[in-house]
Amino acid sequence: QADYLSPKYHVVIANPPYLGRGGMNGRLAAWLKENYDDVKSDIFSAFIIRNTELALPSGQLGFMSPFVWMFISSYEKLRSFLISQKTITSLVQLEYSGFDGATVPICTFTVENSNRPDFRGGYVKLSDFRGAANQAPRTLEAIKNQDCGWFYRASSKDFDKIPGSPIAFWISDSVRAAFSNNQKFGEYISPAVGQNTGNNDRFLRIWSEVSTNRIGIGFSQLEDVAASGLKWFPYNKGGPYRKWYGNIFFVLNWENDGQEVKEYAVQRNQGKHWSRYIQNLHFMLREGVSWTATSSSYFGCRYTAPGFFFDVKGTSGFSDVIKPKVMAAYLGSNVVSSFLKFLNPTIEFQTRDIRNLPYTDALKNDKRLENLSEKSIATSKLDWDSYETSWDFTSLPLLNLDYHQPTLKATYQKLRAHWREMTLEMQRLEQENNRIFIEAYGLQDELKPEVPLNEITLTCNPHYRYGGDKSEDELEALLLADSMRELVSYAVGCMFGRYALDKPGLILANQGETIEDYLTRVPEPSFPADDDNVIPMLDGDWFTDDIAERFRKFLRVAFGEEHYEANLKFIEQALNIKGKRNYGIRDYFLGEFYTDHVKRYKKRPIYWLFSSPKGSFNALIYMHRYRPDTVSVVLNDYLREFRTKLTSHKNHLEAVSISASSSQGEKTKALKEIEKITKMIAEMEEYEREVLYPLATEQVEIDLDDGVKVNYPKLGAALKKIVGLDAKED
């Protein structure tokens, strides 16, 4: 083998093996560190160095490899080696789906085994051409027509002008000047990765899972957090693409100054200090900005008010010289999006990339930017808080008197017009923000300030919310349907006392709260909460507190009696996306409501559905009002009562089936109904015998601090199964 490896070759061609350090055994990792320390992060980079050693001086090398080496920090020394000691003569950067059956970052490139810093190699960028079938034809087209728009020329000297020397071959002289003529953003800002708890299932909750009186919001000092006696504190964890404000879902267990998290970190660190995993504690709770570290779409930066912890995926930035809202304006501009594509066009936004952005000192205290940012953040916050998944949600926008009209349809139309105005105003603000930065960096020939509607990240904007290539009519139908789902969800919240029509914000949101607590806060409710925390959801009006009947009462109280029928029809038509015949509000409750609820609360539902195996019996409860005797209430006051009513109805039908005064059609119909009811009764008897009665005798206790993933399974087969409930939290 040594003989084969010892000759020198005129041409070396390789598709090196790919293996990151995490997959290496100890011996291989140690050998690479000893022999190829500069390029030890992946075996393919060591092979590239080794292959250059196999080539003669000025020999030619050809490679296919992941294109991550072109951009990310762990390959900077490989880039430096190829730029300063060798010459990249050509490179083709494939689109992520450039191979059938795989989504991988691949490039193919050639290298001359000597250094010619002024040589301008030929580069082809295929990132705009999706799919394997496009890669070869578009490459050949670029070779034949170098003015095609995706062929570029660049030299080693060009790459040195950008911090970290990314192989950003497509950038212009204006962009290079932006980097050369300005300081790095890292001179003004401290980007920081946060905690790695090691067990998010244990230490994180979605805020709605726990008692709100255990959550501490707005703290700015760790000492005050430790002294508060509270357990849960806001936690930034990245999330989907959204700008300015939002993605506020999680809370972190930092009780007793993070005692449990720190003890667990010490265990993970084999008895050594916890700081290896709990990083940058001095930045926690500070006002700043945050962004999602991994995103396959766009870079989205959000303002963070004081009081947040953050983790690795919710990377954050802080500054003593630039106001956080001005930082948000800069990082929210399309200038930064463009710069980041040069620094690192992968799906990872690293702190190093943020530090290496160019920043002009002239804008650090610009009042225009501060004003634009404040308005953008306020608009985004208003949008975020309009949905019950925000802890600052107060009431449904449809119930806001500013949009009140005689009918629900007219009210929605007025609200929809307001949402359009919000979206267009946000678009105007973002475009003005872009214009300021484009002019500051002299990039008028490179970038335009315009922002497409699908990048205006407001939930009330259907172009962003649903995306894709849907028509305006399709987008409007989806938005209307979701708005009616939110109305139904809010109504159910009022049924349970989580909300009240007469008072804004959360009413009952702490463990074990009762109807007495509700009446203390809302003494004379116009739409009272359910007394026993059990709401049946059945195919028919079998109970006075049946969910469909209660929703009808809610609609009458909230929107008036005069147009009640038209309002109900408007809701039912909006919810009937699939165009089912004779679709009513009961069909929505029985078929879709709980699925929507589980999705809305990210598989951590706050309303729990008792459901027999085939769904003949269904009843909702609110977990914050759960008590050890709740299952007994479901069993005795609802399941058994329903079975008794069914039996009575069955007896009546049997009388019809044998009555001489009944027609043959009536008898046939009665017999079919008898058969159906007999099966339902048998199903419920088994559900009681096998599931509900044994569970009721256990008097199961729950602790909201344990979260839905722990508490929901305690009631086992009594509850509707939630697919993915046991999935590990990222």
XYZ file of C-alpha atoms in Angstrom:
730
model
C 0.000 0.000 0.000
C 2.856 2.371 0.789
C 4.264 1.757 -2.712
C 0.969 2.738 -4.294
C 0.769 5.906 -2.196
C 4.332 7.031 -2.749
C 4.334 8.020 -6.484
C 3.459 11.511 -7.653
C 0.808 12.012 -10.302
C 0.103 14.559 -13.013
C -3.647 14.259 -12.299
C -5.446 13.223 -9.114
C -9.247 12.789 -9.139
C -11.173 11.933 -5.975
C -14.575 11.688 -4.360
C -13.207 11.606 -0.808
C -15.106 9.771 1.947
C -17.205 11.984 4.224
C -16.999 11.344 7.974
C -17.371 13.984 10.684
C -15.552 13.770 14.018
C -18.700 12.566 15.739
C -18.620 9.381 13.675
C -14.903 8.645 14.063
C -13.489 6.091 16.469
C -10.929 7.336 18.980
C -7.909 6.036 17.094
C -8.849 7.724 13.806
C -9.729 11.031 15.524
C -6.396 11.018 17.387
C -4.439 10.173 14.213
C -6.104 13.007 12.280
C -5.404 15.470 15.085
C -1.746 14.450 15.102
C -1.224 14.480 11.334
C -3.895 16.809 9.896
C -4.811 19.021 12.828
C -5.842 22.016 10.685
C -8.439 19.992 8.765
C -9.539 17.376 11.282
C -13.244 18.282 11.400
C -14.117 15.878 8.560
C -12.094 13.190 6.855
C -12.879 14.569 3.376
C -10.883 17.747 4.141
C -7.869 15.691 5.252
C -8.123 13.698 2.015
C -8.029 16.918 -0.018
C -4.744 17.904 1.660
C -3.365 14.389 1.194
C -4.351 14.387 -2.474
C -2.390 17.583 -3.097
C 0.637 15.741 -1.702
C 0.105 13.013 -4.314
C 0.181 15.504 -7.202
C 3.270 16.838 -8.931
C 4.003 20.582 -8.739
C 1.506 22.312 -11.064
C -0.370 18.988 -11.313
C -4.135 19.044 -11.675
C -6.617 17.806 -9.042
C -10.371 17.267 -9.313
C -12.765 16.725 -6.389
C -16.375 16.174 -5.535
C -17.119 17.046 -1.913
C -19.642 18.712 0.387
C -19.591 22.471 -0.233
C -19.568 23.309 3.489
C -15.772 23.763 3.289
C -16.388 26.845 1.143
C -18.063 28.795 3.948
C -18.207 27.550 7.528
C -15.612 28.413 10.142
C -14.369 24.894 10.895
C -12.934 24.713 7.346
C -11.272 28.137 7.302
C -7.770 26.636 7.393
C -8.596 24.380 4.440
C -9.794 27.444 2.513
C -6.658 29.338 3.467
C -4.507 26.426 2.266
C -6.258 26.234 -1.124
C -6.245 30.035 -1.595
C -2.711 30.826 -0.424
C -0.819 27.697 -1.520
C -2.855 26.295 -4.420
C -5.102 27.692 -7.170
C -8.786 26.900 -7.575
C -9.232 26.756 -11.344
C -12.947 25.882 -11.564
C -15.863 25.083 -9.300
C -19.507 24.087 -9.735
C -21.759 24.571 -6.689
C -24.768 22.304 -7.043
C -28.247 22.991 -5.715
C -29.148 21.068 -2.544
C -31.339 18.613 -4.479
C -28.732 18.182 -7.181
C -28.783 14.389 -6.795
C -31.860 12.217 -7.153
C -33.006 10.833 -3.819
C -30.754 13.015 -1.667
C -30.637 16.569 -0.333
C -26.965 17.308 0.206
C -24.644 20.343 -0.121
C -22.290 19.247 -2.928
C -19.714 20.947 -5.127
C -17.221 19.738 -7.688
C -13.994 21.662 -8.270
C -10.517 21.555 -9.814
C -7.252 22.743 -8.284
C -3.793 23.444 -9.703
C -1.022 22.262 -7.388
C 0.671 25.660 -7.326
C -0.235 29.174 -6.274
C -1.294 31.764 -8.846
C -3.092 34.486 -6.818
C -4.165 36.503 -9.874
C -5.638 33.566 -11.799
C -9.368 34.043 -12.295
C -11.045 30.674 -12.105
C -14.409 29.808 -13.631
C -17.319 29.266 -11.226
C -20.879 28.047 -11.798
C -23.648 28.605 -9.222
C -26.645 26.306 -9.623
C -28.534 27.175 -6.427
C -31.447 28.691 -8.384
C -32.004 25.501 -10.398
C -33.799 22.891 -8.366
C -33.532 19.180 -9.112
C -30.993 16.751 -10.489
C -32.241 17.096 -14.078
C -31.185 20.773 -14.166
C -27.620 20.484 -12.933
C -25.708 19.175 -15.970
C -27.606 21.130 -18.671
C -27.285 24.417 -16.761
C -23.568 23.795 -16.200
C -22.978 23.173 -19.914
C -25.029 26.246 -20.751
C -22.847 28.363 -18.428
C -19.659 27.053 -20.039
C -20.943 27.896 -23.505
C -22.449 31.255 -22.526
C -20.542 32.967 -19.743
C -23.061 35.837 -19.760
C -25.872 33.506 -18.689
C -26.051 35.002 -15.192
C -24.785 32.036 -13.192
C -21.194 31.910 -14.440
C -18.564 33.929 -12.528
C -14.845 34.677 -12.529
C -12.895 35.116 -9.278
C -9.311 34.962 -8.003
C -7.752 34.056 -4.665
C -7.233 37.766 -3.930
C -11.005 38.302 -4.205
C -11.717 35.763 -1.479
C -9.289 37.340 0.983
C -11.347 40.536 1.137
C -14.186 38.906 3.068
C -13.595 37.856 6.717
C -13.003 34.125 6.955
C -12.267 33.991 3.214
C -15.499 32.253 2.139
C -15.423 31.049 -1.461
C -18.140 33.590 -2.327
C -17.197 33.824 -5.983
C -20.351 35.645 -7.095
C -20.007 38.847 -5.064
C -19.403 42.215 -6.680
C -16.753 44.872 -6.098
C -19.379 46.980 -4.268
C -19.981 44.219 -1.746
C -16.256 43.633 -1.287
C -15.903 47.363 -0.660
C -18.661 47.188 1.971
C -16.560 44.667 3.864
C -13.257 46.438 3.256
C -14.416 49.939 4.175
C -16.310 49.165 7.378
C -15.613 47.608 10.716
C -16.877 44.182 11.637
C -20.219 44.073 13.412
C -18.423 42.123 16.133
C -16.765 45.382 17.181
C -20.203 46.607 18.296
C -22.172 43.500 19.195
C -21.623 40.326 21.208
C -23.396 37.434 19.502
C -23.744 34.560 21.942
C -24.956 30.975 21.943
C -26.895 30.024 25.031
C -27.637 26.962 27.056
C -27.524 23.331 26.101
C -29.703 21.800 28.814
C -29.010 18.279 27.554
C -32.591 17.290 28.352
C -35.174 19.708 27.014
C -37.995 17.290 27.870
C -37.039 17.686 31.501
C -36.220 21.381 31.723
C -38.424 23.099 29.114
C -42.181 23.545 28.828
C -44.467 25.366 26.450
C -45.735 28.204 28.645
C -49.386 27.137 28.379
C -48.645 23.730 29.963
C -47.804 25.084 33.414
C -49.509 27.337 35.956
C -49.052 30.980 35.001
C -48.466 31.921 38.647
C -45.262 29.862 38.444
C -43.898 31.857 35.456
C -41.632 34.866 35.962
C -41.811 37.431 33.143
C -39.742 40.613 32.807
C -36.912 39.927 35.263
C -33.615 41.624 34.405
C -31.328 40.320 37.175
C -30.402 36.714 37.960
C -30.412 37.563 41.658
C -34.061 38.622 41.447
C -34.947 35.444 39.556
C -33.293 33.335 42.278
C -35.122 35.219 45.029
C -38.522 35.155 43.327
C -39.478 31.616 44.316
C -40.837 31.101 40.783
C -39.932 28.112 38.648
C -40.417 28.921 34.951
C -38.833 31.753 32.964
C -39.057 32.815 29.286
C -36.699 30.937 26.973
C -35.698 31.804 23.412
C -35.347 28.698 21.297
C -35.270 29.829 17.690
C -38.372 28.649 15.870
C -39.746 29.246 12.358
C -38.884 32.211 10.154
C -40.308 35.325 11.765
C -38.928 38.868 12.052
C -39.144 41.670 14.611
C -41.062 39.910 17.400
C -42.467 36.506 18.323
C -41.611 32.805 18.474
C -42.158 33.048 22.219
C -43.299 29.582 23.220
C -41.025 28.114 25.856
C -40.194 28.539 29.521
C -37.134 27.144 31.332
C -36.951 25.619 34.807
C -34.589 28.033 36.578
C -35.940 27.490 40.071
C -33.423 28.061 42.868
C -31.003 29.768 40.467
C -31.127 26.895 37.978
C -30.178 24.264 40.537
C -31.565 21.260 38.616
C -30.152 22.403 35.261
C -26.715 23.006 36.791
C -26.648 19.682 38.647
C -27.557 17.861 35.448
C -24.826 19.758 33.560
C -22.246 18.692 36.157
C -23.286 15.058 35.674
C -22.950 15.414 31.889
C -19.544 17.033 32.347
C -18.365 14.083 34.453
C -18.321 16.023 37.704
C -16.673 19.144 36.299
C -18.229 22.618 36.384
C -21.604 23.223 34.681
C -20.368 26.190 32.620
C -19.425 23.998 29.654
C -23.145 23.569 28.905
C -24.641 26.687 30.487
C -22.820 29.323 28.474
C -22.903 33.114 28.550
C -24.913 33.317 31.752
C -23.934 36.995 32.078
C -26.004 37.736 28.956
C -29.166 35.992 30.183
C -32.178 38.279 30.843
C -30.612 41.201 28.931
C -32.518 43.162 26.327
C -31.201 42.275 22.889
C -31.986 40.487 19.651
C -32.403 36.817 18.803
C -32.392 34.702 15.666
C -32.897 31.081 14.713
C -29.511 29.423 14.285
C -30.759 26.860 11.751
C -33.162 27.854 8.997
C -33.819 26.499 5.538
C -35.621 29.709 4.530
C -34.544 33.234 5.481
C -32.615 34.911 8.275
C -35.154 36.223 10.770
C -34.037 38.482 13.621
C -36.370 39.368 16.500
C -36.240 41.915 19.296
C -35.990 40.362 22.778
C -37.328 42.263 25.777
C -35.574 41.857 29.145
C -36.248 38.613 30.985
C -35.290 35.826 28.571
C -32.888 32.949 28.868
C -31.815 31.486 25.523
C -30.291 28.358 24.048
C -28.006 27.363 21.183
C -30.800 27.423 18.581
C -32.060 30.767 19.862
C -28.721 32.517 19.411
C -28.825 36.092 20.686
C -26.929 39.351 20.340
C -26.214 42.159 22.809
C -24.515 45.530 22.605
C -23.451 48.360 24.882
C -23.162 50.864 22.027
C -26.060 50.055 19.668
C -29.643 50.065 20.885
C -31.313 46.647 20.536
C -34.016 48.026 18.245
C -31.369 49.480 15.922
C -29.608 46.099 15.925
C -32.935 44.534 14.961
C -33.270 47.031 12.090
C -29.810 46.177 10.726
C -30.171 42.419 11.103
C -33.674 42.608 9.649
C -32.533 44.323 6.446
C -32.103 42.611 3.099
C -28.526 43.980 3.091
C -27.673 41.616 5.950
C -29.528 38.737 4.269
C -27.367 39.367 1.219
C -24.137 39.575 3.254
C -24.929 36.333 5.066
C -25.346 34.526 1.763
C -21.753 35.494 1.012
C -20.394 34.652 4.423
C -22.207 31.359 4.803
C -24.922 30.234 2.365
C -25.673 27.073 4.351
C -28.706 26.597 6.601
C -26.655 27.502 9.710
C -26.287 31.111 10.899
C -23.219 31.017 13.137
C -22.214 33.689 15.652
C -18.980 34.082 13.711
C -20.957 35.065 10.596
C -22.819 37.751 12.548
C -19.539 39.111 13.946
C -18.036 39.290 10.450
C -20.836 41.389 8.976
C -19.682 44.885 7.955
C -21.222 47.672 10.011
C -21.089 51.369 9.296
C -20.546 53.483 12.384
C -22.679 56.272 10.928
C -25.916 54.344 11.570
C -25.395 53.112 15.115
C -27.514 55.897 16.650
C -29.711 56.692 13.662
C -33.106 57.953 14.890
C -34.819 56.948 11.629
C -33.824 53.339 12.187
C -34.887 53.395 15.807
C -38.273 54.799 14.839
C -38.754 52.301 11.989
C -37.748 49.416 14.221
C -40.030 50.471 17.075
C -43.011 50.608 14.713
C -42.127 47.257 13.123
C -41.686 45.568 16.507
C -44.953 47.048 17.805
C -46.830 45.831 14.716
C -45.321 42.367 14.959
C -46.093 42.196 18.695
C -49.691 43.259 18.110
C -49.987 40.471 15.552
C -48.335 37.891 17.849
C -50.543 38.812 20.802
C -53.727 38.459 18.722
C -53.564 34.670 19.101
C -54.171 32.684 22.269
C -50.779 30.982 22.047
C -49.264 34.293 23.242
C -49.138 34.847 26.993
C -50.055 38.483 26.344
C -53.253 37.514 24.488
C -56.197 39.444 25.929
C -59.162 38.828 23.639
C -60.100 37.781 20.150
C -59.625 40.542 17.525
C -63.086 39.684 16.177
C -64.506 40.865 19.507
C -62.629 44.177 19.438
C -65.155 47.025 19.330
C -63.021 48.780 16.696
C -64.187 46.208 14.135
C -67.730 45.646 15.398
C -70.398 45.503 12.688
C -74.003 44.236 12.705
C -73.008 40.771 11.404
C -70.041 38.519 11.994
C -69.338 38.489 8.264
C -69.121 42.288 8.131
C -67.027 42.309 11.311
C -64.572 39.843 9.786
C -64.394 41.879 6.581
C -63.532 45.014 8.551
C -60.910 43.111 10.551
C -59.528 41.616 7.325
C -59.179 45.125 5.875
C -57.248 46.127 9.005
C -54.943 43.109 8.581
C -54.272 44.168 4.986
C -53.363 47.654 6.180
C -51.078 46.182 8.864
C -49.342 44.000 6.291
C -48.878 46.821 3.803
C -47.638 49.174 6.530
C -45.112 46.559 7.651
C -44.039 46.140 4.028
C -43.563 49.926 3.760
C -41.522 50.012 6.989
C -39.294 47.145 5.896
C -38.708 48.680 2.480
C -37.752 52.019 4.028
C -35.409 50.177 6.405
C -33.818 48.369 3.455
C -33.445 51.637 1.535
C -31.480 53.245 4.378
C -28.970 50.395 4.548
C -28.677 49.960 0.772
C -27.744 53.640 0.451
C -25.384 53.495 3.430
C -23.364 50.695 1.820
C -23.623 51.969 -1.766
C -25.409 48.866 -2.987
C -28.052 50.523 -5.168
C -26.863 48.537 -8.186
C -26.911 45.275 -6.223
C -30.113 45.329 -4.208
C -33.608 46.743 -4.367
C -35.518 47.681 -1.207
C -38.713 45.884 -2.229
C -39.981 43.085 0.050
C -42.424 40.489 -1.353
C -45.598 39.905 0.638
C -44.654 36.339 1.520
C -41.698 37.726 3.521
C -43.867 40.008 5.681
C -43.903 37.727 8.701
C -47.262 38.518 10.274
C -49.610 35.654 11.099
C -52.506 37.745 9.786
C -50.767 37.828 6.373
C -51.900 34.738 4.416
C -49.059 35.079 1.885
C -46.594 34.386 4.714
C -48.805 32.088 6.782
C -49.630 29.645 3.973
C -47.093 30.477 1.265
C -46.672 28.306 -1.789
C -48.306 29.031 -5.123
C -51.889 29.360 -3.886
C -54.301 31.763 -5.533
C -55.727 34.793 -3.732
C -59.062 33.003 -3.335
C -57.371 29.972 -1.784
C -55.382 32.152 0.610
C -58.495 34.050 1.680
C -60.440 30.818 2.255
C -57.641 29.445 4.440
C -57.378 32.650 6.473
C -61.152 32.837 6.984
C -61.288 29.167 8.066
C -58.438 29.641 10.542
C -60.045 32.810 11.904
C -63.259 30.872 12.584
C -61.253 28.036 14.179
C -59.691 30.636 16.465
C -63.163 31.947 17.313
C -64.318 28.416 18.212
C -61.162 27.827 20.262
C -61.702 31.065 22.175
C -65.325 30.102 22.790
C -64.222 26.769 24.255
C -61.760 28.689 26.433
C -64.689 30.772 27.704
C -66.672 27.574 28.363
C -63.913 26.316 30.650
C -63.162 29.663 32.297
C -59.710 30.083 30.787
C -61.137 33.269 29.278
C -64.239 35.365 29.838
C -66.135 37.688 27.534
C -66.326 40.222 30.356
C -62.646 40.448 31.289
C -59.469 40.511 29.139
C -56.657 37.983 29.447
C -56.395 34.688 31.272
C -58.883 33.996 34.064
C -58.300 30.404 35.219
C -54.761 29.339 34.284
C -53.308 27.803 37.441
C -53.420 24.253 38.731
C -56.581 23.192 40.539
C -58.482 26.449 40.110
C -62.239 26.134 40.532
C -65.490 27.703 39.473
C -65.404 29.660 42.733
C -62.077 31.228 41.692
C -63.683 32.114 38.368
C -66.691 33.791 39.980
C -64.393 35.765 42.276
C -62.705 37.268 39.218
C -65.824 37.478 37.024
C -68.743 37.899 39.475
C -71.512 38.333 36.871
C -70.376 36.616 33.667
C -72.471 37.189 30.562
C -71.435 33.714 29.392
C -70.651 31.600 32.492
C -67.920 28.954 32.652
C -68.862 25.285 32.981
C -69.444 24.265 36.617
C -67.851 20.809 36.693
C -65.066 21.186 34.073
C -66.586 18.487 31.844
C -68.133 19.376 28.487
C -69.666 16.493 26.497
C -68.960 16.377 22.772
C -71.564 13.991 21.374
C -73.564 13.358 18.229
C -76.725 15.032 19.479
C -78.044 17.387 22.170
C -78.020 14.842 24.990
C -76.859 17.274 27.697
C -77.620 20.888 28.510
C -73.890 21.665 28.496
C -73.282 19.924 25.169
C -70.388 21.661 23.385
C -72.282 22.513 20.202
C -75.188 23.949 22.192
C -72.826 25.918 24.424
C -71.103 27.334 21.337
C -74.466 28.489 19.992
C -75.118 30.275 23.293
C -71.654 31.854 23.131
C -72.375 33.136 19.642
C -75.655 34.694 20.776
C -74.012 36.444 23.717
C -70.862 37.581 21.885
C -72.452 38.752 18.631
C -76.113 39.272 19.508
C -79.391 37.530 18.826
C -80.530 39.539 15.827
C -78.184 37.990 13.241
C -77.501 34.740 15.092
C -78.612 32.399 12.284
C -76.603 34.267 9.638
C -73.547 34.360 11.917
C -73.716 30.620 12.610
C -74.103 29.867 8.908
C -71.117 32.101 8.117
C -68.951 30.161 10.599
C -70.101 26.761 9.342
C -69.494 27.660 5.702
C -66.021 28.992 6.533
C -65.088 25.831 8.440
C -66.422 23.561 5.706
C -63.213 23.709 3.658
C -63.856 20.273 2.145
C -67.363 21.199 1.010
C -69.223 18.447 2.873
C -73.019 18.389 2.525
C -75.142 19.576 5.456
C -72.002 20.487 7.428
C -72.763 22.017 10.817
C -70.876 23.204 13.883
C -71.341 19.778 15.517
C -69.544 18.163 12.559
C -66.587 20.452 13.210
C -66.479 19.594 16.909
C -66.757 15.853 16.311
C -64.419 15.677 13.325
C -61.808 18.416 13.446
C -61.794 20.498 16.625
C -59.478 18.347 18.705
C -57.001 17.836 15.868
C -56.879 21.622 15.439
C -56.429 22.114 19.182
C -53.536 19.649 19.389
C -51.874 21.347 16.416
C -52.416 24.850 17.843
C -50.727 23.878 21.098
C -47.866 21.969 19.431
C -49.012 18.544 20.635
C -49.275 19.839 24.204
C -53.068 20.261 24.462
C -54.538 22.115 27.420
C -58.004 20.626 26.813
C -58.042 16.844 27.124
C -60.475 14.609 25.268
C -61.970 11.571 26.996
C -62.977 9.335 24.107
C -64.281 5.771 23.859
C -62.485 3.513 21.329
C -64.820 4.264 18.388
C -65.753 7.761 19.514
C -69.355 7.132 20.563
C -68.605 8.993 23.792
C -66.467 12.138 23.969
C -66.005 14.695 26.712
C -63.540 17.562 27.087
C -61.877 18.749 30.287
C -59.475 21.638 30.984
C -56.256 20.308 32.497
C -55.649 23.353 34.707
C -58.971 22.612 36.458
C -58.322 18.867 36.691
C -58.834 17.256 40.095
C -58.358 13.637 41.208
C -62.161 13.153 41.087
C -62.540 14.549 37.536
C -62.538 11.053 36.004
C -65.349 10.065 38.405
C -67.370 13.077 37.241
C -66.864 12.017 33.599
C -67.896 8.465 34.477
C -70.893 9.080 36.733
C -72.383 12.315 35.432
C -71.734 11.836 31.724
C -70.823 8.352 30.497
C -73.358 6.490 32.654
C -75.943 9.238 32.202
C -75.486 9.126 28.435
C -75.829 5.335 28.442
C -79.034 5.611 30.451
C -80.435 8.131 27.969
C -79.443 5.916 25.052
C -81.121 2.913 26.666
C -84.309 4.907 27.175
C -84.204 6.038 23.548
C -83.587 2.464 22.444
C -86.649 1.316 24.399
C -88.717 3.968 22.641
C -87.444 2.809 19.235
C -88.246 -0.802 20.071
C -91.803 0.269 20.825
C -91.950 2.029 17.440
C -90.603 -1.071 15.666
C -93.452 -3.254 16.935
C -96.245 -0.683 17.015
C -99.165 -1.377 14.736
C -99.535 2.344 14.091
C -95.981 2.655 12.727
C -95.405 2.577 9.004
C -92.994 0.080 7.491
C -90.538 2.892 6.783
C -90.650 4.019 10.427
C -90.094 0.467 11.606
C -87.119 -0.063 9.285
C -85.564 3.223 10.392
C -86.134 2.338 14.059
C -84.487 -1.082 13.648
C -81.396 0.475 12.055
C -81.151 2.995 14.873
C -81.607 0.227 17.467
C -78.692 -1.692 15.943
C -76.492 1.413 16.030
C -77.402 2.251 19.651
C -76.838 -1.337 20.772
C -73.276 -1.169 19.448
C -72.722 2.213 21.093
C -73.932 0.944 24.460
C -71.691 -2.127 24.189
C -68.714 0.085 23.323
C -69.326 2.360 26.306
C -69.851 -0.559 28.680
C -66.468 -1.925 27.668
C -64.879 1.538 27.925
C -66.278 1.885 31.450
C -65.332 -1.618 32.525
C -61.841 -1.758 31.039
C -60.735 1.855 31.247
C -62.806 4.528 32.951
C -63.981 2.780 36.131
C -60.513 1.418 37.078
C -59.037 4.865 36.378
C -61.686 6.618 38.481
C -60.860 4.426 41.473
C -57.177 5.400 41.218
C -57.898 9.115 41.852
C -54.902 10.042 39.655
C -52.980 13.184 40.624
C -51.180 15.383 38.097
C -48.623 18.160 38.506
C -48.698 20.802 35.764
C -44.973 21.381 36.259
C -44.415 17.900 34.796
C -45.898 19.018 31.482
C -48.395 17.394 29.125
C -45.941 14.718 27.959
C -45.867 13.277 31.475
C -49.413 14.054 32.617
C -51.508 13.102 29.569
C -50.339 9.445 29.558
C -51.323 9.116 33.235
C -54.943 8.849 32.075
C -53.924 6.243 29.497
C -56.541 4.823 27.144
C -59.242 7.044 28.645
C -57.966 9.921 26.483
C -57.750 10.345 22.730
C -54.340 9.183 21.522
C -52.015 11.983 20.382
C -49.591 10.882 17.677
C -46.120 12.267 18.382
C -46.770 13.174 22.032
C -43.810 11.060 23.107
C -41.425 12.529 20.496
C -38.208 13.848 22.011
C -37.999 17.631 22.345
C -35.201 19.189 20.263
